[in-house]
XYZ file of C-alpha atoms in Angstrom:
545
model
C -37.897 13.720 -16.436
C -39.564 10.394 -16.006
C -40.633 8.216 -13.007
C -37.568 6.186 -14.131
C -34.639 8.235 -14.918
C -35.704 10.435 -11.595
C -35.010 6.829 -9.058
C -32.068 5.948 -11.076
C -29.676 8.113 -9.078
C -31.344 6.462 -5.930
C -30.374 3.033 -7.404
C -26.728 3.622 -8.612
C -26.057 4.870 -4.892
C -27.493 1.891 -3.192
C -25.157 -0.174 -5.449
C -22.284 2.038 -4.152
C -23.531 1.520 -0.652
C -23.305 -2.196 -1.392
C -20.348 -1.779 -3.027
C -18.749 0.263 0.326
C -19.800 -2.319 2.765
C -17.898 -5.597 0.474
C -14.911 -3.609 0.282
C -14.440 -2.993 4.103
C -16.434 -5.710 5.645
C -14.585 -8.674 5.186
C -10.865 -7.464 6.255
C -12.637 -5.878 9.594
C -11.423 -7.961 11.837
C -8.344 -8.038 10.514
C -5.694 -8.758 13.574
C -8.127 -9.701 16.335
C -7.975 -10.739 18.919
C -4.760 -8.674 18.727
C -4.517 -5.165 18.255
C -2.323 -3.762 15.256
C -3.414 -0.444 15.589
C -2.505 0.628 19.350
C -4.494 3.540 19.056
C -8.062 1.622 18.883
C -7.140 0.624 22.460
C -6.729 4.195 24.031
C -9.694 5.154 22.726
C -11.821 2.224 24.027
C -9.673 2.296 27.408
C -11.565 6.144 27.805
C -15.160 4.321 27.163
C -13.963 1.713 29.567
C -13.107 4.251 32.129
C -16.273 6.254 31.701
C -18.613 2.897 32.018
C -16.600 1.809 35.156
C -16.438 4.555 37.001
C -20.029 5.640 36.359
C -18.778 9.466 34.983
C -18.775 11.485 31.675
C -15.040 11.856 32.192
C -13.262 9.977 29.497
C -10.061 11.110 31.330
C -7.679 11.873 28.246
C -8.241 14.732 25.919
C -5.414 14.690 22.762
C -7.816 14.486 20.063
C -10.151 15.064 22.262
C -12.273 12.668 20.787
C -14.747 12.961 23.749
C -17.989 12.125 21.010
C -15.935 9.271 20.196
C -15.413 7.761 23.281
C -19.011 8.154 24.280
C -20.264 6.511 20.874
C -18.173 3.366 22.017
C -19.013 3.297 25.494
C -22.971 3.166 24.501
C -21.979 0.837 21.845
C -19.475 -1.115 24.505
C -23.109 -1.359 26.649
C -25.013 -2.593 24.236
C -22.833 -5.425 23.372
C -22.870 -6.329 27.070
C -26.317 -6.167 27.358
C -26.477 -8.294 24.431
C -23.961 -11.014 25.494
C -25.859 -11.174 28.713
C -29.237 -11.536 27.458
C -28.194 -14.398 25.287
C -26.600 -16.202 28.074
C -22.832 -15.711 26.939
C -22.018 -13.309 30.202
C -23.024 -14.078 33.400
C -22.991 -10.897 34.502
C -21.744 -7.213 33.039
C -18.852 -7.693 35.288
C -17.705 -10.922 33.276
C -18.087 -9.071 29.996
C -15.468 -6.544 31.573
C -13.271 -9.607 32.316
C -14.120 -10.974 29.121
C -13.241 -7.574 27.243
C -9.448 -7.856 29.185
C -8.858 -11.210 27.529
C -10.129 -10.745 24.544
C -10.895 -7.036 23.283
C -12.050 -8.337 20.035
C -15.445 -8.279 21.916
C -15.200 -4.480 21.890
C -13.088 -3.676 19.264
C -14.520 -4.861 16.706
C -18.430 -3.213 17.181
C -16.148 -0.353 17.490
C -14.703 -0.659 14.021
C -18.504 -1.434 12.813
C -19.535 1.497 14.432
C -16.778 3.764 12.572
C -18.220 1.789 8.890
C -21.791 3.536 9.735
C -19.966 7.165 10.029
C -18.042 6.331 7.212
C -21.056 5.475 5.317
C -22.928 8.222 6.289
C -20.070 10.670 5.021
C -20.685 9.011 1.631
C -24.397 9.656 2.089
C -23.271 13.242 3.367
C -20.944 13.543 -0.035
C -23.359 12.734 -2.338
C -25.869 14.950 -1.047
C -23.809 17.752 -0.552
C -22.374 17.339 -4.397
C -26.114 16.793 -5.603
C -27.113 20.331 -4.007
C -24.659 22.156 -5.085
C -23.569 20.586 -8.958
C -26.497 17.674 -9.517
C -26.637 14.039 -9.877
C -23.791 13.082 -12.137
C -21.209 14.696 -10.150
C -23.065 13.464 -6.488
C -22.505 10.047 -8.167
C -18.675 9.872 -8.863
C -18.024 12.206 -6.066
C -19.731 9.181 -4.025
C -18.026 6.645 -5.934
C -14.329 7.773 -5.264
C -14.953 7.739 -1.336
C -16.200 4.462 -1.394
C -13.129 2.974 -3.570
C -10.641 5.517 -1.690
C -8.166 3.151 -0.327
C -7.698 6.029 2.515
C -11.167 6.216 3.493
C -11.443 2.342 3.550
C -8.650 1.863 5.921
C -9.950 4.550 8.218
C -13.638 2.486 7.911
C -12.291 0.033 9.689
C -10.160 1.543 12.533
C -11.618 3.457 15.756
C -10.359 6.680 15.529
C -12.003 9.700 15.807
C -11.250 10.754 11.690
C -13.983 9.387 10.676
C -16.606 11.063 12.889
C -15.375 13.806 12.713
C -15.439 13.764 8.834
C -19.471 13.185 9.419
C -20.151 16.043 11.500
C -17.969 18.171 9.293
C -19.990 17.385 6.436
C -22.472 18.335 8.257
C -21.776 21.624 9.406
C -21.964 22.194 5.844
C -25.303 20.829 4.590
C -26.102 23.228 7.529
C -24.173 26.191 5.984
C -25.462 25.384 2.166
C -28.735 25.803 3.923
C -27.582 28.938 5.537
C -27.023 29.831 2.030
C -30.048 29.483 0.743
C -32.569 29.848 3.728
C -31.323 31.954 6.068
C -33.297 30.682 8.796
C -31.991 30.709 12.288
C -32.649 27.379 12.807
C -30.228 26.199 10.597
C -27.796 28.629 12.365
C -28.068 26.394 15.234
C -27.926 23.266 13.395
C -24.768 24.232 12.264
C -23.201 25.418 15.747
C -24.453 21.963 17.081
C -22.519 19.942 14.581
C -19.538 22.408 14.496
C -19.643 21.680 18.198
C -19.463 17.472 17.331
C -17.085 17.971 15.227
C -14.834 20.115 17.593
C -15.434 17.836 20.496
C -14.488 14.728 18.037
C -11.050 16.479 16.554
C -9.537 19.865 17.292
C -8.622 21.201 13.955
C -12.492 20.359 12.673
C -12.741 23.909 14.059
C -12.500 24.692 10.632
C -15.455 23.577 10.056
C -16.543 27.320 10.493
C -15.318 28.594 7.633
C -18.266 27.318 5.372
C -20.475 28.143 7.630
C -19.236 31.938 7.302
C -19.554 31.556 3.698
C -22.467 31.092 3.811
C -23.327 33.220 5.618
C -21.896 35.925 3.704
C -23.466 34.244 0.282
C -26.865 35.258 2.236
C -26.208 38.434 2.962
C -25.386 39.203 -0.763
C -28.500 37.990 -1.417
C -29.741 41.108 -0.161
C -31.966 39.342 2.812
C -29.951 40.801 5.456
C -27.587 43.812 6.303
C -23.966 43.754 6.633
C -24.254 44.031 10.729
C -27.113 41.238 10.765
C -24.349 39.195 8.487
C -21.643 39.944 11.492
C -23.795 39.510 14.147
C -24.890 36.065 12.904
C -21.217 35.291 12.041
C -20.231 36.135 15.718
C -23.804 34.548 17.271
C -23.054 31.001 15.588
C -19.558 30.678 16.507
C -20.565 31.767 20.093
C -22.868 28.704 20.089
C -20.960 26.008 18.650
C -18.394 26.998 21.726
C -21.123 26.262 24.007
C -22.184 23.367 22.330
C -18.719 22.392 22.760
C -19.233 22.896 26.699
C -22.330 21.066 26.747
C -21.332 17.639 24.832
C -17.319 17.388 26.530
C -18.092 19.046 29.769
C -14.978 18.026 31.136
C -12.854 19.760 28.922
C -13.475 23.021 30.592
C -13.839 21.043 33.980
C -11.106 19.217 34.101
C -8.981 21.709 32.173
C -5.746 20.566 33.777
C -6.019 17.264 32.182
C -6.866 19.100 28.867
C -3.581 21.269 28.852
C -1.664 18.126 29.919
C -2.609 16.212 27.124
C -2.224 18.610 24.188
C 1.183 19.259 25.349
C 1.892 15.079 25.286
C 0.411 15.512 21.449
C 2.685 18.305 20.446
C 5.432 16.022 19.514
C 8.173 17.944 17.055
C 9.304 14.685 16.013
C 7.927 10.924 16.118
C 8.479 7.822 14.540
C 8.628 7.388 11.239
C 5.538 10.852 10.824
C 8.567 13.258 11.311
C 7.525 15.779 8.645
C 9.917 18.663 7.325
C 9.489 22.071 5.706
C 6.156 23.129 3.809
C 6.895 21.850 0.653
C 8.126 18.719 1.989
C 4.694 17.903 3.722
C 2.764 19.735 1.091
C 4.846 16.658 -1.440
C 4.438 14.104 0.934
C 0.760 14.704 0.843
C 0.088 14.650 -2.931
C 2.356 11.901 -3.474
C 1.180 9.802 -0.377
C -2.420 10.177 1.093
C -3.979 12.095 -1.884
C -2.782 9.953 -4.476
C -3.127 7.155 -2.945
C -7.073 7.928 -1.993
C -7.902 9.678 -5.050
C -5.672 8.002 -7.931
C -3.085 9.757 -10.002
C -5.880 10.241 -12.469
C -8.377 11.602 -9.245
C -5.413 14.056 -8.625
C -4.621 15.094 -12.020
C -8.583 16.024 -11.954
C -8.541 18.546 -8.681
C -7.414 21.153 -10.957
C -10.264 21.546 -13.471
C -12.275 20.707 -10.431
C -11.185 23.589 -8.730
C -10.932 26.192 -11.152
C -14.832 24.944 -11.965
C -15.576 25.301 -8.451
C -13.971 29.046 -8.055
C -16.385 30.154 -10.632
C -19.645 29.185 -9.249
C -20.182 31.316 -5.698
C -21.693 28.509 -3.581
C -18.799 25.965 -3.762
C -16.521 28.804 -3.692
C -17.571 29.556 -0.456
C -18.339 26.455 0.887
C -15.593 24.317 -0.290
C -12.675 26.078 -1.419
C -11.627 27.818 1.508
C -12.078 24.788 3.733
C -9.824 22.833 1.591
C -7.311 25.763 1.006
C -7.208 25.856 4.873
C -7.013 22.209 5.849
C -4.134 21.772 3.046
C -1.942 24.611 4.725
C -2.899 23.404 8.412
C -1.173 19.851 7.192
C 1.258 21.176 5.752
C 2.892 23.868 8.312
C 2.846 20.782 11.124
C 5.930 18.911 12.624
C 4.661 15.847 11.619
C 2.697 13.885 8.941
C -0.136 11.259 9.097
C -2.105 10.112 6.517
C -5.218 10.180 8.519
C -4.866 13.899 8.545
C -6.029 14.236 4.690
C -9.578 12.669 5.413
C -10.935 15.916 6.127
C -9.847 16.609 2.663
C -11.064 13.502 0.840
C -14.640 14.049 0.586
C -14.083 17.590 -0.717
C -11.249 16.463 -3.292
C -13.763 13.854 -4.046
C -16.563 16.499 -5.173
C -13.887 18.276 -7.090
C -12.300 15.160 -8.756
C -16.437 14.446 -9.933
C -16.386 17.882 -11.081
C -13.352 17.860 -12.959
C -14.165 14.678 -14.815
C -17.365 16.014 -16.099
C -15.339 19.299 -17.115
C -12.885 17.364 -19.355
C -15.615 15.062 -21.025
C -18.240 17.711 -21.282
C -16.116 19.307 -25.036
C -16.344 15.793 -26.357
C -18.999 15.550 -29.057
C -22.145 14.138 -28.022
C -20.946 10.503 -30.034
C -18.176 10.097 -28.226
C -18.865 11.841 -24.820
C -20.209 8.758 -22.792
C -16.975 6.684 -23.816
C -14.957 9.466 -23.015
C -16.692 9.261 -19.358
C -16.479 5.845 -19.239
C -12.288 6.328 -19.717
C -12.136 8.738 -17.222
C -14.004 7.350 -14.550
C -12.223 3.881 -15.236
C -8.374 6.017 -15.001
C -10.119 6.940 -11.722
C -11.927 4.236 -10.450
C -9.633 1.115 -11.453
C -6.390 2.052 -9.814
C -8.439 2.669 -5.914
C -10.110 -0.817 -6.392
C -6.946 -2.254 -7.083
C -5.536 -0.637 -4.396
C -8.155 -1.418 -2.038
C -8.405 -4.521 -2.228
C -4.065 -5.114 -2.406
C -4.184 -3.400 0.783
C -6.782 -5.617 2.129
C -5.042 -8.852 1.345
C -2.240 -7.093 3.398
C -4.180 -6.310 6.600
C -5.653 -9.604 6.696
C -2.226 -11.286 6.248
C 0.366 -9.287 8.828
C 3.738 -9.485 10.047
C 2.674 -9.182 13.258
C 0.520 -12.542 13.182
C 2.551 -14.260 11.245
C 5.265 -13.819 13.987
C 2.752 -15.026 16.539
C 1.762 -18.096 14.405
C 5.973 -18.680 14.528
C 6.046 -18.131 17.976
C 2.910 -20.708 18.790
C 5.010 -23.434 16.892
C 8.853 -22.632 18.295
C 8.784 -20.811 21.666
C 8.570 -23.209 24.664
C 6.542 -23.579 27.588
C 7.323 -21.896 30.645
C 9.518 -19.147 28.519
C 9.679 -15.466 29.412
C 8.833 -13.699 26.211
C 9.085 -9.796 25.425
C 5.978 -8.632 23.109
C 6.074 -4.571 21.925
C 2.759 -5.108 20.315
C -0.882 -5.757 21.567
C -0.504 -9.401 21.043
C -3.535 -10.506 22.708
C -3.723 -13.823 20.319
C -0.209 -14.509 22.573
C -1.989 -14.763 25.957
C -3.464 -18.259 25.920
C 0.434 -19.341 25.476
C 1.906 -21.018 28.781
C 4.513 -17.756 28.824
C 5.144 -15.286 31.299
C 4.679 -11.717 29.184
C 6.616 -8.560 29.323
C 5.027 -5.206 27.700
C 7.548 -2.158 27.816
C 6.035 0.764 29.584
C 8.494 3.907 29.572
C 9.301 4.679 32.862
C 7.624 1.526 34.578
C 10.216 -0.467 32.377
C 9.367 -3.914 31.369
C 6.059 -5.227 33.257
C 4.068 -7.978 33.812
C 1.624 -7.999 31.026
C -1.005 -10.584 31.944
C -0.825 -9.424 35.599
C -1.645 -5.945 34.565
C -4.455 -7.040 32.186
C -5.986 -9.366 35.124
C -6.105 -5.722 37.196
C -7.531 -4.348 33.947
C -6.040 -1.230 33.610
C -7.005 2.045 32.472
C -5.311 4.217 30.601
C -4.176 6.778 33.220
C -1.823 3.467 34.150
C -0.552 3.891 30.626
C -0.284 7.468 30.523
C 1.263 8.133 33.835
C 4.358 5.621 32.734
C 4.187 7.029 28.936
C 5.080 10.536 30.350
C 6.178 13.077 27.273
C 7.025 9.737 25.209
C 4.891 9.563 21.621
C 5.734 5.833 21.624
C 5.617 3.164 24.333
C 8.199 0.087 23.223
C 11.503 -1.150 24.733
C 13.467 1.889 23.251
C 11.782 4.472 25.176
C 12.393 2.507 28.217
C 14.374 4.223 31.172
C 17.517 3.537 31.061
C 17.650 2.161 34.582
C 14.402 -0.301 34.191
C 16.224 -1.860 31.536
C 17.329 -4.986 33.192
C 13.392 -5.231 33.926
C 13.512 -6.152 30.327
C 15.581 -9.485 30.307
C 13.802 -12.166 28.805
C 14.153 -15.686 26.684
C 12.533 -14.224 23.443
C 11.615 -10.951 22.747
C 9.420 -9.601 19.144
C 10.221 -6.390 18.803
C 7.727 -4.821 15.843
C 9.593 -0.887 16.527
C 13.296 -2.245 16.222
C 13.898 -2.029 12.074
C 11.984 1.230 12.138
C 13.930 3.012 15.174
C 16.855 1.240 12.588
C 15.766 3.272 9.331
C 15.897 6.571 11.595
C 18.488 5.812 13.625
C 19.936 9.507 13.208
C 16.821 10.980 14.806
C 16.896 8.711 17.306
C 19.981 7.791 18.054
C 19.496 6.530 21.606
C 16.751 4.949 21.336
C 18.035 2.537 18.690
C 21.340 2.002 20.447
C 19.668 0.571 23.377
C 17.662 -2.117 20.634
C 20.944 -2.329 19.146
C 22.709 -3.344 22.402
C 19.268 -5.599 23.458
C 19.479 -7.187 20.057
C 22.748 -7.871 20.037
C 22.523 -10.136 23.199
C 20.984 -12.508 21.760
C 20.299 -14.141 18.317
C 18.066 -13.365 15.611
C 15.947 -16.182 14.712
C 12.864 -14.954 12.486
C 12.250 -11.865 10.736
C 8.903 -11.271 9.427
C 8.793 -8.306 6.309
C 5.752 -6.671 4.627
C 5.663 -7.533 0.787
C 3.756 -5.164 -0.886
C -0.097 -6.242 -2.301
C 0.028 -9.216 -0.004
C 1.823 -8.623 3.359
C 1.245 -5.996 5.587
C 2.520 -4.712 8.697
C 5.418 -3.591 9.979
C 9.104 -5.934 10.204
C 9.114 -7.886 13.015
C 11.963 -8.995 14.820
C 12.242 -12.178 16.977
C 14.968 -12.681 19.243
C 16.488 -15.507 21.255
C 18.406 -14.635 24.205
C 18.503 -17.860 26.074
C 22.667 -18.219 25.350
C 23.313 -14.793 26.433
C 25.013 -15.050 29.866
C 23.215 -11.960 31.269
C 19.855 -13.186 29.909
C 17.546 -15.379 33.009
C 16.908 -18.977 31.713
């Protein structure tokens, strides 16, 4: 091969690299200052708690994206270093007050912080797909992540999918070396990032499986005996538990807080991720998340993919299994998120690659590089489109258009009911209500001027999944009374209204108090969001003026 043709790989995945960053960049900050996603807030509000109380105890274990709460607080201190070496901050303490008023200073070197992992589990996919089928496949395996509408979305949210996607990957480069080497140090390797990738989300405990495989892909080597095999099997798992000791210490020492929080996350039902029987979630994932991050054509292409893949021992071992056992895990749940099929993508991604080159490779040699050219466009041309639809939508949502409504028609000195984190609000001469469960309706700017943590949140959240005026107590209500409310969880408590039936009938008695003066609906490729409801209640007789 020459000098050339052996870089040109090295090229064509710097241009996807550059390729990644435009297509998740630019919508970034979508929403900021406010938050659309109230998820990104929990997790910085455990980084927050860590930094200000000067301990390793993020305080709130569901995911238990510990790993991710420690990336952000480091990342939290370096942009208050940073702000107070250039003069902005006068002090750390006025970057905390800063952060209260305006999270955007937080949030988003979070979100940038969540592009590196995502761009290192493109890295990760390539090289993993190199090792084990070569260039070409490395190449498109590398190019569907970075077009993946799924995986751009969760590029640009702080969650702990992402990370844990990294370390996963991880775990098995360390297992392909396993494979192939034998050596122990790779055996701990592997435990280590088994252990990140526990410590970042639960179910990554799957991670294991490859690293079984290949262990027992070494052993049929002949290099070892079938009791070495077990006892290295048994020795690694052992490892990656204490690894799992060492980097979330807390879970095992503050094990009450642990158990509390897994039983808040087991949630039979929740808004609008209520899934059903097997089939129904296995369905809801080909036709949602999988199609939507791999293509019709991407998904059409898993089955070559696979059955290529079952014949060849190393991504048999590694891969298969893993993906068998993440697909049944989603699908036996009580509910279903899209996020939960990123472990999947970068796997489905090496098989898609690998069932492309399967269906060109009978083509005759005239007409096999338009064939590939086909294929990959049937793949590649409906994610861009959708990737960059969905950006114009996050960039343009309900949820600020109703604030940009509420600027120009709410009056001073109004009380004004907000469900979502509508930090662009708080400038506005208003005095703010946020619903909080069993704390009813509360002083929002009050409690952000005490900057509170999230055991505030928790502790009034109780056994709730949600936090918004319909999971209020029934006798805080009246806390509740305002001159305008925007209610972003009213239509969708509406559309599932038989699952929740009280729940919408106390927005359907709040709602019908007053009058309905904007309504703010997602349109498809250039709105997103959710459908936000504004209310005016200052005729009601009950309502305070």
């Amino acid at each position: 091969m020459s000098e050339a043709l052996r870089w040109k790989p090295s090229w064509v995945l710097a241009i996807l690299v550059v390729v990644a960053l435009w297509l998740r960049l630019p919508s970034i900050g979508f929403g900021l200052p406010a938050l659309n996603d109230p998820d990104e807030l929990m997790f910085e509000l455990g980084a927050i708690r860590m930094l200000r109380g000067h301990t390793l105890n993020p305080g709130w274990f569901g995911h238990p994206a510990t790993t991710t709460m420690y990336v952000l607080a480091v990342v939290n201190v370096l942009v208050g270093l940073g702000g107070w070496l250039c003069g902005r901050f006068a002090s750390l303490d006025a970057f905390g007050t800063a952060v209260y008023a305006d999270p955007s200073w937080i949030i988003l070197p979070g979100r940038l912080a969540m592009t590196a992992f995502a761009l290192g589990t493109i890295l990760l996919t390539y090289r993993l797909a190199r090792r084990l089928a070569g260039a070409e496949v490395a190449l498109i395996a590398a190019a569907v992540l970075t077009l993946s509408p799924v995986h751009i979305t969760y590029s640009q949210i702080i969650r702990s999918d992402m990370m844990a996607c990294f370390f996963m990957l991880l775990v098995m480069l360390a297992a392909l070396n396993i494979a192939e080497r034998g050596r122990w140090r790779d055996h701990v390797l592997a435990a280590f990032w088994l252990g990140c990738a526990i410590t970042t989300k639960w179910p990554f405990a799957l991670s294991f499986l490859p690293v079984a495989g290949g262990i027992w892909l070494y052993r049929h080597t002949g290099a070892i005996s079938l009791r070495a095999a077990l006892a290295r099997t048994i020795a690694t798992g052992l490892a990656a538990l204490l690894f799992c000791a060492l980097l979330s210490p807390y879970l095992v020492l503050d094990h009450a807080t642990v158990v509390r929080n897994l039983t808040g996350e087991s949630q039979a039902r929740h808004l609008g991720s209520t899934g059903g029987s097997l089939w129904f979630n296995a369905r809801w994932y080909l036709t949602g998340p999988l199609s939507t991050g791999l293509s019709i054509a991407g998904l059409l292409l898993l089955a070559p993919g696979i059955a290529v893949a079952g014949r060849r021992p190393r991504m048999a071992a590694l891969l298969l299994p893993l993906l068998a056992s993440f697909f049944v895990l989603l699908c036996t749940q009580t509910m279903v998120w899209e996020r939960w099929a990123m472990p999947i993508l970068p796997i489905c991604a090496i098989l898609v690659a690998l069932g492309l080159c399967r269906v060109v490779a009978p083509v005759g040699a005239r007409w096999r590089i338009a064939a590939g050219v086909l294929a990959a466009a049937a793949v590649a041309v409906p994610l861009a489109t959708t990737s960059l639809a969905q950006a114009r939508e996050r960039m343009h949502d309900t949820r600020q258009r109703a604030s940009a409504w509420a600027i120009a028609h709410i009056p001073p000195g109004s009380s004004v009911l907000v469900e979502h984190f509508a930090f662009d609000l708080l400038p506005q001469p208003w005095h703010f209500l946020f619903p909080m469960a069993e704390a009813g309706c509360v002083d929002a700017a009050a409690k952000l001027h005490g900057k509170i943590g999230y055991g505030s949140i928790d502790q009034a959240r109780g056994t709730r999944a949600n936090v918004d005026y319909g999971t209020v107590a029934a006798a805080k209500r009246d806390t509740c009374r305002a001159d305008f409310a925007i209610l972003t969880q009213y239509e969708r408590y509406k559309a599932e209204r038989s699952a929740f039936p009280e729940e919408y009938a106390a927005y359907r008695d709040y709602v019908a108090r007053g009058k309905t003066v904007a309504r703010f609906v997602p349109q498809p490729g250039e709105t997103g969001g959710r459908i936000v409801t504004i209310v005016d209640f200052r005729g009601a007789h009950d309502a305070p003026r």
